[in-house]
PDB file of C-alpha atoms in Angstrom:
ATOM      1  CA  MET A   1     -28.187 176.789 -39.201  1.00  0.00           C
ATOM      2  CA  THR A   2     -31.691 175.099 -39.136  1.00  0.00           C
ATOM      3  CA  GLU A   3     -30.448 171.884 -38.018  1.00  0.00           C
ATOM      4  CA  LEU A   4     -28.131 173.620 -35.116  1.00  0.00           C
ATOM      5  CA  THR A   5     -31.799 175.109 -33.792  1.00  0.00           C
ATOM      6  CA  GLN A   6     -33.135 171.962 -34.459  1.00  0.00           C
ATOM      7  CA  THR A   7     -30.468 170.115 -31.797  1.00  0.00           C
ATOM      8  CA  ALA A   8     -30.551 172.758 -29.676  1.00  0.00           C
ATOM      9  CA  VAL A   9     -34.583 172.800 -28.897  1.00  0.00           C
ATOM     10  CA  GLY A  10     -34.280 168.881 -28.144  1.00  0.00           C
ATOM     11  CA  ALA A  11     -36.479 168.453 -31.571  1.00  0.00           C
ATOM     12  CA  ALA A  12     -36.397 164.629 -33.031  1.00  0.00           C
ATOM     13  CA  PRO A  13     -34.951 164.240 -36.220  1.00  0.00           C
ATOM     14  CA  ALA A  14     -37.520 163.359 -38.677  1.00  0.00           C
ATOM     15  CA  ARG A  15     -38.285 159.344 -38.914  1.00  0.00           C
ATOM     16  CA  PRO A  16     -38.233 157.902 -42.252  1.00  0.00           C
ATOM     17  CA  PRO A  17     -41.783 157.384 -43.349  1.00  0.00           C
ATOM     18  CA  ARG A  18     -42.847 153.231 -43.471  1.00  0.00           C
ATOM     19  CA  ARG A  19     -42.675 151.182 -45.905  1.00  0.00           C
ATOM     20  CA  ARG A  20     -46.272 149.614 -46.289  1.00  0.00           C
ATOM     21  CA  LYS A  21     -46.766 146.153 -46.937  1.00  0.00           C
ATOM     22  CA  PRO A  22     -47.745 145.368 -50.158  1.00  0.00           C
ATOM     23  CA  MET A  23     -51.257 144.371 -50.341  1.00  0.00           C
ATOM     24  CA  SER A  24     -51.797 140.473 -50.788  1.00  0.00           C
ATOM     25  CA  THR A  25     -53.156 139.724 -54.005  1.00  0.00           C
ATOM     26  CA  SER A  26     -55.498 136.611 -52.511  1.00  0.00           C
ATOM     27  CA  MET A  27     -58.932 137.492 -50.675  1.00  0.00           C
ATOM     28  CA  LEU A  28     -58.482 135.145 -48.342  1.00  0.00           C
ATOM     29  CA  PRO A  29     -55.555 134.671 -45.539  1.00  0.00           C
ATOM     30  CA  ARG A  30     -53.202 132.127 -46.158  1.00  0.00           C
ATOM     31  CA  ARG A  31     -54.837 129.834 -43.523  1.00  0.00           C
ATOM     32  CA  SER A  32     -57.969 130.543 -45.089  1.00  0.00           C
ATOM     33  CA  THR A  33     -57.011 129.481 -48.806  1.00  0.00           C
ATOM     34  CA  LEU A  34     -55.429 126.245 -47.227  1.00  0.00           C
ATOM     35  CA  SER A  35     -57.800 124.881 -45.371  1.00  0.00           C
ATOM     36  CA  VAL A  36     -60.580 126.172 -48.957  1.00  0.00           C
ATOM     37  CA  LEU A  37     -58.455 124.103 -50.723  1.00  0.00           C
ATOM     38  CA  VAL A  38     -58.085 121.031 -48.298  1.00  0.00           C
ATOM     39  CA  PHE A  39     -62.145 121.144 -48.827  1.00  0.00           C
ATOM     40  CA  LEU A  40     -62.360 121.873 -52.087  1.00  0.00           C
ATOM     41  CA  VAL A  41     -60.144 119.316 -53.544  1.00  0.00           C
ATOM     42  CA  PRO A  42     -61.071 116.228 -53.089  1.00  0.00           C
ATOM     43  CA  PRO A  43     -64.598 116.769 -54.093  1.00  0.00           C
ATOM     44  CA  LEU A  44     -62.992 118.052 -57.678  1.00  0.00           C
ATOM     45  CA  VAL A  45     -60.896 115.122 -58.064  1.00  0.00           C
ATOM     46  CA  LEU A  46     -63.881 113.316 -57.370  1.00  0.00           C
ATOM     47  CA  TYR A  47     -65.905 115.010 -59.937  1.00  0.00           C
ATOM     48  CA  GLY A  48     -63.327 114.529 -62.268  1.00  0.00           C
ATOM     49  CA  VAL A  49     -62.880 110.760 -62.078  1.00  0.00           C
ATOM     50  CA  ALA A  50     -66.996 109.610 -61.700  1.00  0.00           C
ATOM     51  CA  VAL A  51     -67.882 112.648 -64.293  1.00  0.00           C
ATOM     52  CA  LEU A  52     -65.637 114.040 -66.632  1.00  0.00           C
ATOM     53  CA  LEU A  53     -63.109 110.967 -66.855  1.00  0.00           C
ATOM     54  CA  PRO A  54     -66.284 109.489 -68.487  1.00  0.00           C
ATOM     55  CA  ILE A  55     -66.775 111.704 -70.597  1.00  0.00           C
ATOM     56  CA  VAL A  56     -63.509 111.470 -72.231  1.00  0.00           C
ATOM     57  CA  GLN A  57     -62.862 108.151 -72.401  1.00  0.00           C
ATOM     58  CA  SER A  58     -66.440 108.215 -74.567  1.00  0.00           C
ATOM     59  CA  LEU A  59     -65.794 110.659 -77.158  1.00  0.00           C
ATOM     60  CA  PHE A  60     -62.651 108.481 -77.275  1.00  0.00           C
ATOM     61  CA  LEU A  61     -64.517 105.393 -78.142  1.00  0.00           C
ATOM     62  CA  SER A  62     -67.216 107.384 -80.025  1.00  0.00           C
ATOM     63  CA  LEU A  63     -64.315 107.532 -82.799  1.00  0.00           C
ATOM     64  CA  PHE A  64     -63.969 103.723 -83.037  1.00  0.00           C
ATOM     65  CA  SER A  65     -66.292 100.391 -84.185  1.00  0.00           C
ATOM     66  CA  TRP A  66     -66.367  98.198 -80.807  1.00  0.00           C
ATOM     67  CA  ASP A  67     -67.893  95.204 -79.751  1.00  0.00           C
ATOM     68  CA  GLY A  68     -66.299  94.209 -76.396  1.00  0.00           C
ATOM     69  CA  ILE A  69     -63.596  91.593 -77.014  1.00  0.00           C
ATOM     70  CA  THR A  70     -62.408  92.723 -80.677  1.00  0.00           C
ATOM     71  CA  ASP A  71     -60.002  95.354 -81.020  1.00  0.00           C
ATOM     72  CA  MET A  72     -61.298  98.538 -81.700  1.00  0.00           C
ATOM     73  CA  ALA A  73     -61.144  99.484 -85.524  1.00  0.00           C
ATOM     74  CA  PHE A  74     -60.887 103.228 -86.178  1.00  0.00           C
ATOM     75  CA  VAL A  75     -63.979 105.482 -87.759  1.00  0.00           C
ATOM     76  CA  GLY A  76     -64.155 109.007 -87.281  1.00  0.00           C
ATOM     77  CA  LEU A  77     -66.810 110.774 -87.534  1.00  0.00           C
ATOM     78  CA  ASP A  78     -68.706 108.085 -89.059  1.00  0.00           C
ATOM     79  CA  ASN A  79     -70.903 106.927 -85.541  1.00  0.00           C
ATOM     80  CA  TYR A  80     -71.849 110.620 -85.662  1.00  0.00           C
ATOM     81  CA  VAL A  81     -73.298 110.361 -89.232  1.00  0.00           C
ATOM     82  CA  LYS A  82     -74.680 106.956 -88.737  1.00  0.00           C
ATOM     83  CA  MET A  83     -76.510 108.812 -86.057  1.00  0.00           C
ATOM     84  CA  LEU A  84     -77.406 111.652 -87.192  1.00  0.00           C
ATOM     85  CA  THR A  85     -78.309 110.959 -91.114  1.00  0.00           C
ATOM     86  CA  ARG A  86     -79.499 106.743 -91.051  1.00  0.00           C
ATOM     87  CA  ASP A  87     -80.766 106.154 -88.042  1.00  0.00           C
ATOM     88  CA  ASP A  88     -84.873 106.138 -87.753  1.00  0.00           C
ATOM     89  CA  VAL A  89     -84.272 104.552 -84.396  1.00  0.00           C
ATOM     90  CA  PHE A  90     -82.378 107.696 -82.746  1.00  0.00           C
ATOM     91  CA  TRP A  91     -84.770 110.258 -83.856  1.00  0.00           C
ATOM     92  CA  THR A  92     -87.589 108.746 -82.878  1.00  0.00           C
ATOM     93  CA  SER A  93     -86.184 108.295 -79.613  1.00  0.00           C
ATOM     94  CA  PHE A  94     -84.931 112.318 -79.456  1.00  0.00           C
ATOM     95  CA  GLY A  95     -88.691 112.971 -79.849  1.00  0.00           C
ATOM     96  CA  ASN A  96     -90.287 110.563 -77.046  1.00  0.00           C
ATOM     97  CA  ALA A  97     -86.993 112.191 -74.984  1.00  0.00           C
ATOM     98  CA  LEU A  98     -88.207 116.141 -76.039  1.00  0.00           C
ATOM     99  CA  GLY A  99     -92.174 115.223 -74.520  1.00  0.00           C
ATOM    100  CA  TYR A 100     -90.759 113.084 -71.970  1.00  0.00           C
ATOM    101  CA  LEU A 101     -88.947 116.313 -71.016  1.00  0.00           C
ATOM    102  CA  ALA A 102     -92.257 118.339 -71.425  1.00  0.00           C
ATOM    103  CA  ILE A 103     -94.495 116.594 -69.352  1.00  0.00           C
ATOM    104  CA  CYS A 104     -91.623 116.091 -66.539  1.00  0.00           C
ATOM    105  CA  LEU A 105     -91.080 119.797 -66.623  1.00  0.00           C
ATOM    106  CA  VAL A 106     -94.877 120.769 -66.105  1.00  0.00           C
ATOM    107  CA  LEU A 107     -95.392 117.781 -63.506  1.00  0.00           C
ATOM    108  CA  GLN A 108     -92.120 118.638 -61.144  1.00  0.00           C
ATOM    109  CA  LEU A 109     -92.173 122.582 -62.001  1.00  0.00           C
ATOM    110  CA  GLY A 110     -95.449 123.490 -62.189  1.00  0.00           C
ATOM    111  CA  GLY A 111     -97.091 121.046 -59.426  1.00  0.00           C
ATOM    112  CA  ALA A 112     -93.968 122.141 -57.531  1.00  0.00           C
ATOM    113  CA  LEU A 113     -94.568 126.009 -57.651  1.00  0.00           C
ATOM    114  CA  LEU A 114     -98.035 124.779 -57.064  1.00  0.00           C
ATOM    115  CA  VAL A 115     -97.488 123.121 -53.544  1.00  0.00           C
ATOM    116  CA  ALA A 116     -94.883 125.011 -52.057  1.00  0.00           C
ATOM    117  CA  GLY A 117     -97.268 128.841 -53.084  1.00  0.00           C
ATOM    118  CA  LEU A 118    -100.010 126.260 -50.626  1.00  0.00           C
ATOM    119  CA  LEU A 119     -98.085 125.347 -48.459  1.00  0.00           C
ATOM    120  CA  THR A 120     -97.066 129.285 -47.588  1.00  0.00           C
ATOM    121  CA  ALA A 121    -100.251 130.045 -47.350  1.00  0.00           C
ATOM    122  CA  LEU A 122    -100.908 126.429 -44.392  1.00  0.00           C
ATOM    123  CA  PRO A 123    -101.244 127.086 -40.888  1.00  0.00           C
ATOM    124  CA  ARG A 124    -100.768 123.715 -39.827  1.00  0.00           C
ATOM    125  CA  ALA A 125     -99.184 120.456 -40.440  1.00  0.00           C
ATOM    126  CA  ARG A 126     -97.074 122.024 -43.083  1.00  0.00           C
ATOM    127  CA  GLU A 127     -94.327 119.540 -42.182  1.00  0.00           C
ATOM    128  CA  LEU A 128     -96.737 116.396 -42.490  1.00  0.00           C
ATOM    129  CA  VAL A 129     -97.732 118.239 -46.139  1.00  0.00           C
ATOM    130  CA  LYS A 130     -93.633 118.352 -46.907  1.00  0.00           C
ATOM    131  CA  THR A 131     -92.672 114.736 -45.445  1.00  0.00           C
ATOM    132  CA  LEU A 132     -95.744 113.042 -47.367  1.00  0.00           C
ATOM    133  CA  TYR A 133     -94.682 114.898 -50.664  1.00  0.00           C
ATOM    134  CA  LEU A 134     -90.883 114.730 -50.478  1.00  0.00           C
ATOM    135  CA  LEU A 135     -91.217 110.430 -49.927  1.00  0.00           C
ATOM    136  CA  PRO A 136     -91.599 109.542 -53.196  1.00  0.00           C
ATOM    137  CA  ALA A 137     -88.104 111.090 -54.127  1.00  0.00           C
ATOM    138  CA  VAL A 138     -86.544 108.573 -51.009  1.00  0.00           C
ATOM    139  CA  ILE A 139     -88.458 105.079 -52.309  1.00  0.00           C
ATOM    140  CA  SER A 140     -86.204 102.766 -54.732  1.00  0.00           C
ATOM    141  CA  THR A 141     -86.878 103.188 -58.408  1.00  0.00           C
ATOM    142  CA  VAL A 142     -88.320  99.394 -58.573  1.00  0.00           C
ATOM    143  CA  ALA A 143     -90.640  99.777 -55.749  1.00  0.00           C
ATOM    144  CA  ILE A 144     -92.364 103.299 -57.865  1.00  0.00           C
ATOM    145  CA  ALA A 145     -92.058 100.793 -61.539  1.00  0.00           C
ATOM    146  CA  ILE A 146     -94.355  98.504 -59.882  1.00  0.00           C
ATOM    147  CA  LEU A 147     -96.260 100.658 -57.900  1.00  0.00           C
ATOM    148  CA  PHE A 148     -97.127 102.090 -60.976  1.00  0.00           C
ATOM    149  CA  GLN A 149     -97.811  98.616 -63.245  1.00  0.00           C
ATOM    150  CA  ARG A 150    -100.256  97.871 -61.058  1.00  0.00           C
ATOM    151  CA  LEU A 151    -102.018 101.760 -61.271  1.00  0.00           C
ATOM    152  CA  TYR A 152    -101.806 101.180 -65.010  1.00  0.00           C
ATOM    153  CA  ALA A 153    -102.918  97.417 -65.600  1.00  0.00           C
ATOM    154  CA  LEU A 154    -106.161  96.377 -67.514  1.00  0.00           C
ATOM    155  CA  GLU A 155    -106.146  92.769 -66.477  1.00  0.00           C
ATOM    156  CA  PRO A 156    -106.212  92.332 -63.876  1.00  0.00           C
ATOM    157  CA  VAL A 157    -107.328  96.191 -63.435  1.00  0.00           C
ATOM    158  CA  GLY A 158    -105.666  98.627 -61.634  1.00  0.00           C
ATOM    159  CA  LEU A 159    -106.614 101.801 -59.683  1.00  0.00           C
ATOM    160  CA  ILE A 160    -106.993 103.984 -62.860  1.00  0.00           C
ATOM    161  CA  ASN A 161    -109.020 102.066 -65.009  1.00  0.00           C
ATOM    162  CA  GLN A 162    -111.323 101.229 -61.834  1.00  0.00           C
ATOM    163  CA  LEU A 163    -111.930 104.898 -61.482  1.00  0.00           C
ATOM    164  CA  LEU A 164    -113.015 105.737 -64.855  1.00  0.00           C
ATOM    165  CA  ALA A 165    -115.618 102.471 -64.185  1.00  0.00           C
ATOM    166  CA  TRP A 166    -116.466 104.094 -60.860  1.00  0.00           C
ATOM    167  CA  VAL A 167    -116.743 108.068 -62.742  1.00  0.00           C
ATOM    168  CA  GLY A 168    -119.289 106.468 -65.965  1.00  0.00           C
ATOM    169  CA  LEU A 169    -115.431 106.503 -68.240  1.00  0.00           C
ATOM    170  CA  GLY A 170    -115.590 102.596 -68.811  1.00  0.00           C
ATOM    171  CA  ASP A 171    -114.966 103.561 -72.587  1.00  0.00           C
ATOM    172  CA  LEU A 172    -111.566 104.815 -71.975  1.00  0.00           C
ATOM    173  CA  GLN A 173    -109.975 102.123 -69.787  1.00  0.00           C
ATOM    174  CA  THR A 174    -107.017 101.387 -71.429  1.00  0.00           C
ATOM    175  CA  ALA A 175    -103.508  98.841 -71.262  1.00  0.00           C
ATOM    176  CA  TRP A 176    -101.719 102.479 -70.258  1.00  0.00           C
ATOM    177  CA  LEU A 177     -98.283 100.626 -70.951  1.00  0.00           C
ATOM    178  CA  SER A 178     -99.528  98.595 -73.937  1.00  0.00           C
ATOM    179  CA  ASN A 179    -101.216 101.629 -76.096  1.00  0.00           C
ATOM    180  CA  VAL A 180     -99.140 103.709 -78.838  1.00  0.00           C
ATOM    181  CA  GLN A 181    -101.223 106.566 -77.962  1.00  0.00           C
ATOM    182  CA  THR A 182    -101.083 106.950 -73.667  1.00  0.00           C
ATOM    183  CA  VAL A 183     -97.204 105.041 -72.804  1.00  0.00           C
ATOM    184  CA  LEU A 184     -95.334 107.876 -73.175  1.00  0.00           C
ATOM    185  CA  ALA A 185     -97.472 109.920 -71.064  1.00  0.00           C
ATOM    186  CA  ALA A 186     -97.667 106.601 -68.870  1.00  0.00           C
ATOM    187  CA  VAL A 187     -93.811 106.326 -68.048  1.00  0.00           C
ATOM    188  CA  SER A 188     -93.351 110.175 -67.686  1.00  0.00           C
ATOM    189  CA  ILE A 189     -95.642 110.672 -65.535  1.00  0.00           C
ATOM    190  CA  PRO A 190     -93.822 108.330 -62.644  1.00  0.00           C
ATOM    191  CA  GLU A 191     -90.424 110.417 -62.906  1.00  0.00           C
ATOM    192  CA  GLY A 192     -92.707 113.141 -62.511  1.00  0.00           C
ATOM    193  CA  TRP A 193     -94.536 112.281 -59.614  1.00  0.00           C
ATOM    194  CA  ARG A 194     -91.435 111.138 -57.984  1.00  0.00           C
ATOM    195  CA  PHE A 195     -89.312 114.447 -58.165  1.00  0.00           C
ATOM    196  CA  THR A 196     -91.880 117.067 -57.405  1.00  0.00           C
ATOM    197  CA  GLY A 197     -91.674 117.122 -53.251  1.00  0.00           C
ATOM    198  CA  LEU A 198     -87.978 117.631 -54.150  1.00  0.00           C
ATOM    199  CA  TYR A 199     -88.219 120.545 -56.021  1.00  0.00           C
ATOM    200  CA  MET A 200     -91.235 121.595 -53.886  1.00  0.00           C
ATOM    201  CA  LEU A 201     -89.182 122.307 -50.325  1.00  0.00           C
ATOM    202  CA  ILE A 202     -86.345 123.998 -52.565  1.00  0.00           C
ATOM    203  CA  ILE A 203     -88.421 126.356 -54.207  1.00  0.00           C
ATOM    204  CA  TYR A 204     -90.756 126.263 -50.711  1.00  0.00           C
ATOM    205  CA  ALA A 205     -87.516 127.691 -48.861  1.00  0.00           C
ATOM    206  CA  ALA A 206     -87.130 130.723 -51.491  1.00  0.00           C
ATOM    207  CA  LEU A 207     -90.740 131.797 -51.119  1.00  0.00           C
ATOM    208  CA  MET A 208     -90.624 131.707 -47.055  1.00  0.00           C
ATOM    209  CA  ALA A 209     -87.465 134.431 -47.431  1.00  0.00           C
ATOM    210  CA  VAL A 210     -89.633 136.308 -49.293  1.00  0.00           C
ATOM    211  CA  PRO A 211     -89.571 139.559 -47.674  1.00  0.00           C
ATOM    212  CA  ARG A 212     -93.310 139.753 -45.630  1.00  0.00           C
ATOM    213  CA  ASP A 213     -93.447 143.965 -45.536  1.00  0.00           C
ATOM    214  CA  LEU A 214     -93.731 143.941 -49.157  1.00  0.00           C
ATOM    215  CA  GLU A 215     -96.600 141.665 -49.344  1.00  0.00           C
ATOM    216  CA  GLU A 216     -98.494 143.351 -47.297  1.00  0.00           C
ATOM    217  CA  ALA A 217     -97.651 146.653 -48.478  1.00  0.00           C
ATOM    218  CA  ALA A 218     -99.166 145.498 -52.041  1.00  0.00           C
ATOM    219  CA  ARG A 219    -102.082 144.152 -50.749  1.00  0.00           C
ATOM    220  CA  LEU A 220    -103.602 147.058 -49.029  1.00  0.00           C
ATOM    221  CA  ASP A 221    -102.407 148.836 -52.527  1.00  0.00           C
ATOM    222  CA  GLY A 222    -105.213 146.296 -54.052  1.00  0.00           C
ATOM    223  CA  ALA A 223    -102.885 144.027 -56.257  1.00  0.00           C
ATOM    224  CA  SER A 224    -104.227 140.613 -56.807  1.00  0.00           C
ATOM    225  CA  TRP A 225    -102.641 137.472 -55.802  1.00  0.00           C
ATOM    226  CA  TRP A 226    -101.132 137.365 -59.369  1.00  0.00           C
ATOM    227  CA  GLN A 227     -99.818 140.910 -59.233  1.00  0.00           C
ATOM    228  CA  ILE A 228     -97.895 140.076 -56.367  1.00  0.00           C
ATOM    229  CA  PHE A 229     -96.912 136.235 -57.515  1.00  0.00           C
ATOM    230  CA  TRP A 230     -95.252 137.982 -60.518  1.00  0.00           C
ATOM    231  CA  ARG A 231     -93.912 141.255 -59.329  1.00  0.00           C
ATOM    232  CA  ILE A 232     -93.065 140.207 -55.747  1.00  0.00           C
ATOM    233  CA  ARG A 233     -92.414 136.992 -55.132  1.00  0.00           C
ATOM    234  CA  PHE A 234     -91.485 135.146 -58.540  1.00  0.00           C
ATOM    235  CA  PRO A 235     -88.362 137.759 -58.765  1.00  0.00           C
ATOM    236  CA  TYR A 236     -87.522 136.928 -55.576  1.00  0.00           C
ATOM    237  CA  ILE A 237     -87.249 133.233 -55.733  1.00  0.00           C
ATOM    238  CA  ARG A 238     -85.911 133.882 -60.020  1.00  0.00           C
ATOM    239  CA  PRO A 239     -81.876 132.430 -58.997  1.00  0.00           C
ATOM    240  CA  VAL A 240     -83.834 129.511 -57.220  1.00  0.00           C
ATOM    241  CA  TRP A 241     -86.180 129.127 -59.771  1.00  0.00           C
ATOM    242  CA  ILE A 242     -82.485 129.038 -62.160  1.00  0.00           C
ATOM    243  CA  THR A 243     -81.126 126.365 -60.639  1.00  0.00           C
ATOM    244  CA  THR A 244     -84.546 123.996 -59.840  1.00  0.00           C
ATOM    245  CA  THR A 245     -85.099 124.150 -63.808  1.00  0.00           C
ATOM    246  CA  VAL A 246     -81.760 123.140 -64.714  1.00  0.00           C
ATOM    247  CA  MET A 247     -82.017 120.384 -62.351  1.00  0.00           C
ATOM    248  CA  ALA A 248     -85.040 118.825 -63.568  1.00  0.00           C
ATOM    249  CA  THR A 249     -84.207 119.392 -67.071  1.00  0.00           C
ATOM    250  CA  THR A 250     -81.305 117.867 -67.384  1.00  0.00           C
ATOM    251  CA  PHE A 251     -82.248 115.023 -64.570  1.00  0.00           C
ATOM    252  CA  ALA A 252     -84.890 114.284 -67.121  1.00  0.00           C
ATOM    253  CA  LEU A 253     -82.754 114.581 -69.851  1.00  0.00           C
ATOM    254  CA  ARG A 254     -81.176 111.507 -68.726  1.00  0.00           C
ATOM    255  CA  GLY A 255     -84.528 109.560 -67.338  1.00  0.00           C
ATOM    256  CA  PHE A 256     -83.813 105.872 -67.324  1.00  0.00           C
ATOM    257  CA  ASP A 257     -85.151 103.863 -64.521  1.00  0.00           C
ATOM    258  CA  ILE A 258     -88.100 104.028 -64.459  1.00  0.00           C
ATOM    259  CA  PRO A 259     -89.108 103.899 -68.840  1.00  0.00           C
ATOM    260  CA  TYR A 260     -86.970 101.115 -68.917  1.00  0.00           C
ATOM    261  CA  LEU A 261     -88.732  99.339 -65.653  1.00  0.00           C
ATOM    262  CA  LEU A 262     -91.636 100.287 -66.901  1.00  0.00           C
ATOM    263  CA  THR A 263     -91.521  99.259 -70.949  1.00  0.00           C
ATOM    264  CA  ASN A 264     -88.106  98.756 -71.830  1.00  0.00           C
ATOM    265  CA  GLY A 265     -89.043 101.223 -74.938  1.00  0.00           C
ATOM    266  CA  GLY A 266     -91.999  99.154 -75.906  1.00  0.00           C
ATOM    267  CA  PRO A 267     -94.512  99.382 -77.568  1.00  0.00           C
ATOM    268  CA  GLY A 268     -92.244  99.492 -80.387  1.00  0.00           C
ATOM    269  CA  GLN A 269     -90.069 102.342 -80.215  1.00  0.00           C
ATOM    270  CA  SER A 270     -93.194 104.603 -78.714  1.00  0.00           C
ATOM    271  CA  SER A 271     -91.833 104.908 -74.728  1.00  0.00           C
ATOM    272  CA  GLU A 272     -87.289 104.399 -76.424  1.00  0.00           C
ATOM    273  CA  LEU A 273     -85.866 107.526 -74.981  1.00  0.00           C
ATOM    274  CA  LEU A 274     -81.695 107.925 -75.716  1.00  0.00           C
ATOM    275  CA  THR A 275     -80.866 106.907 -72.666  1.00  0.00           C
ATOM    276  CA  THR A 276     -82.830 103.524 -73.171  1.00  0.00           C
ATOM    277  CA  TYR A 277     -81.785 103.131 -76.753  1.00  0.00           C
ATOM    278  CA  MET A 278     -77.532 103.551 -75.691  1.00  0.00           C
ATOM    279  CA  TYR A 279     -78.242 101.018 -73.015  1.00  0.00           C
ATOM    280  CA  LYS A 280     -79.941  98.879 -75.676  1.00  0.00           C
ATOM    281  CA  THR A 281     -76.867 100.003 -77.867  1.00  0.00           C
ATOM    282  CA  ALA A 282     -73.949  99.093 -75.622  1.00  0.00           C
ATOM    283  CA  PHE A 283     -75.707  95.647 -73.852  1.00  0.00           C
ATOM    284  CA  VAL A 284     -77.687  94.003 -75.990  1.00  0.00           C
ATOM    285  CA  HIS A 285     -76.302  94.952 -79.737  1.00  0.00           C
ATOM    286  CA  THR A 286     -72.617  95.356 -77.881  1.00  0.00           C
ATOM    287  CA  ASP A 287     -71.941  98.054 -80.105  1.00  0.00           C
ATOM    288  CA  TYR A 288     -70.194 100.295 -77.901  1.00  0.00           C
ATOM    289  CA  GLY A 289     -68.180 102.967 -79.855  1.00  0.00           C
ATOM    290  CA  TYR A 290     -72.109 103.544 -81.160  1.00  0.00           C
ATOM    291  CA  ALA A 291     -73.428 103.684 -77.730  1.00  0.00           C
ATOM    292  CA  SER A 292     -70.732 106.262 -77.065  1.00  0.00           C
ATOM    293  CA  ALA A 293     -71.592 108.613 -80.085  1.00  0.00           C
ATOM    294  CA  ILE A 294     -75.148 108.438 -78.471  1.00  0.00           C
ATOM    295  CA  SER A 295     -74.232 109.487 -75.014  1.00  0.00           C
ATOM    296  CA  MET A 296     -72.063 112.252 -76.222  1.00  0.00           C
ATOM    297  CA  PHE A 297     -75.061 113.123 -78.108  1.00  0.00           C
ATOM    298  CA  ILE A 298     -76.877 113.594 -74.359  1.00  0.00           C
ATOM    299  CA  VAL A 299     -73.986 115.353 -73.081  1.00  0.00           C
ATOM    300  CA  VAL A 300     -74.684 118.190 -75.872  1.00  0.00           C
ATOM    301  CA  GLU A 301     -77.867 118.054 -75.322  1.00  0.00           C
ATOM    302  CA  CYS A 302     -77.907 118.894 -72.044  1.00  0.00           C
ATOM    303  CA  LEU A 303     -75.388 121.469 -72.343  1.00  0.00           C
ATOM    304  CA  VAL A 304     -77.592 123.069 -75.156  1.00  0.00           C
ATOM    305  CA  ALA A 305     -80.572 122.806 -72.788  1.00  0.00           C
ATOM    306  CA  VAL A 306     -78.698 124.824 -69.403  1.00  0.00           C
ATOM    307  CA  GLY A 307     -77.784 127.457 -72.044  1.00  0.00           C
ATOM    308  CA  LEU A 308     -80.523 127.827 -73.300  1.00  0.00           C
ATOM    309  CA  ILE A 309     -82.167 128.136 -70.217  1.00  0.00           C
ATOM    310  CA  PHE A 310     -80.109 130.610 -68.301  1.00  0.00           C
ATOM    311  CA  LEU A 311     -79.878 132.415 -72.330  1.00  0.00           C
ATOM    312  CA  LEU A 312     -84.382 132.876 -71.748  1.00  0.00           C
ATOM    313  CA  LEU A 313     -84.953 133.191 -67.825  1.00  0.00           C
ATOM    314  CA  ARG A 314     -81.320 135.431 -67.640  1.00  0.00           C
ATOM    315  CA  ARG A 315     -82.674 137.968 -70.843  1.00  0.00           C
ATOM    316  CA  LYS A 316     -86.384 138.142 -68.904  1.00  0.00           C
ATOM    317  CA  ASP A 317     -84.919 139.262 -66.122  1.00  0.00           C
ATOM    318  CA  LYS A 318     -83.114 141.993 -67.535  1.00  0.00           C
ATOM    319  CA  SER A 319     -85.932 143.048 -69.461  1.00  0.00           C
TER     320      SER A 319
END
């Protein structure tokens, strides 16, 4: 009866509801996903070939004893046991590497943060100052090593010893690269000076992104410069600070060129780092298996350092 009535009055029959297309599981359209893969796959392949593959090869080689010429002899974990229990030079190098890391971090991160903070208050010549601080990062490491050899020299007298004589501290003059007590700091300072400008630019860009209205409101409320920095600026730049700390730490732990060029690990082992010791073990003593074990320790050391950085800074962020 109802159907006859609807047909009589000319009502259209009810249409079945349309089925909705299932939502795509991907957040990007198909064409965008393809574009991302096109641009992402080549860097990943390059990273795998240039970084991951050598690490795997070193891990494999560390289980053998090999001089580069004769057949490899499988020794299992003996290289690691020797490294951790029977090699005093290794532990000396490890201690020197930690001291080298501490000096580099103080100079690079502390100096970068200080200069970046001053640049935000500098009304003029910002670009000139940034260029001057960034210049060491683009100079050849050989040129930097030669420059600091001249600065540290005792005969002929270098600039540092001349300055000590001019201010009446001539008794402190020394051969900075030959003195066991000063050589580690002497090889660490060039590395810290070299990358301070790079990290300064990164931190400066982060500081410039901090909302100025928050700082002005804090000043009107009577906040000191330290309160403004610690309560407003630093929380905003914390992600950048974590990234910069990771970069500086891993670069310092892998530092090789300037210490090797300046002292070659000497005098004795007073400036020997894990990287220079690994290089000598491989290419001077031709013990590639043991050198590979040292290289794997450096990889683990970097991973542990990065994990500690994230753990400490993230915990402070949550608190």
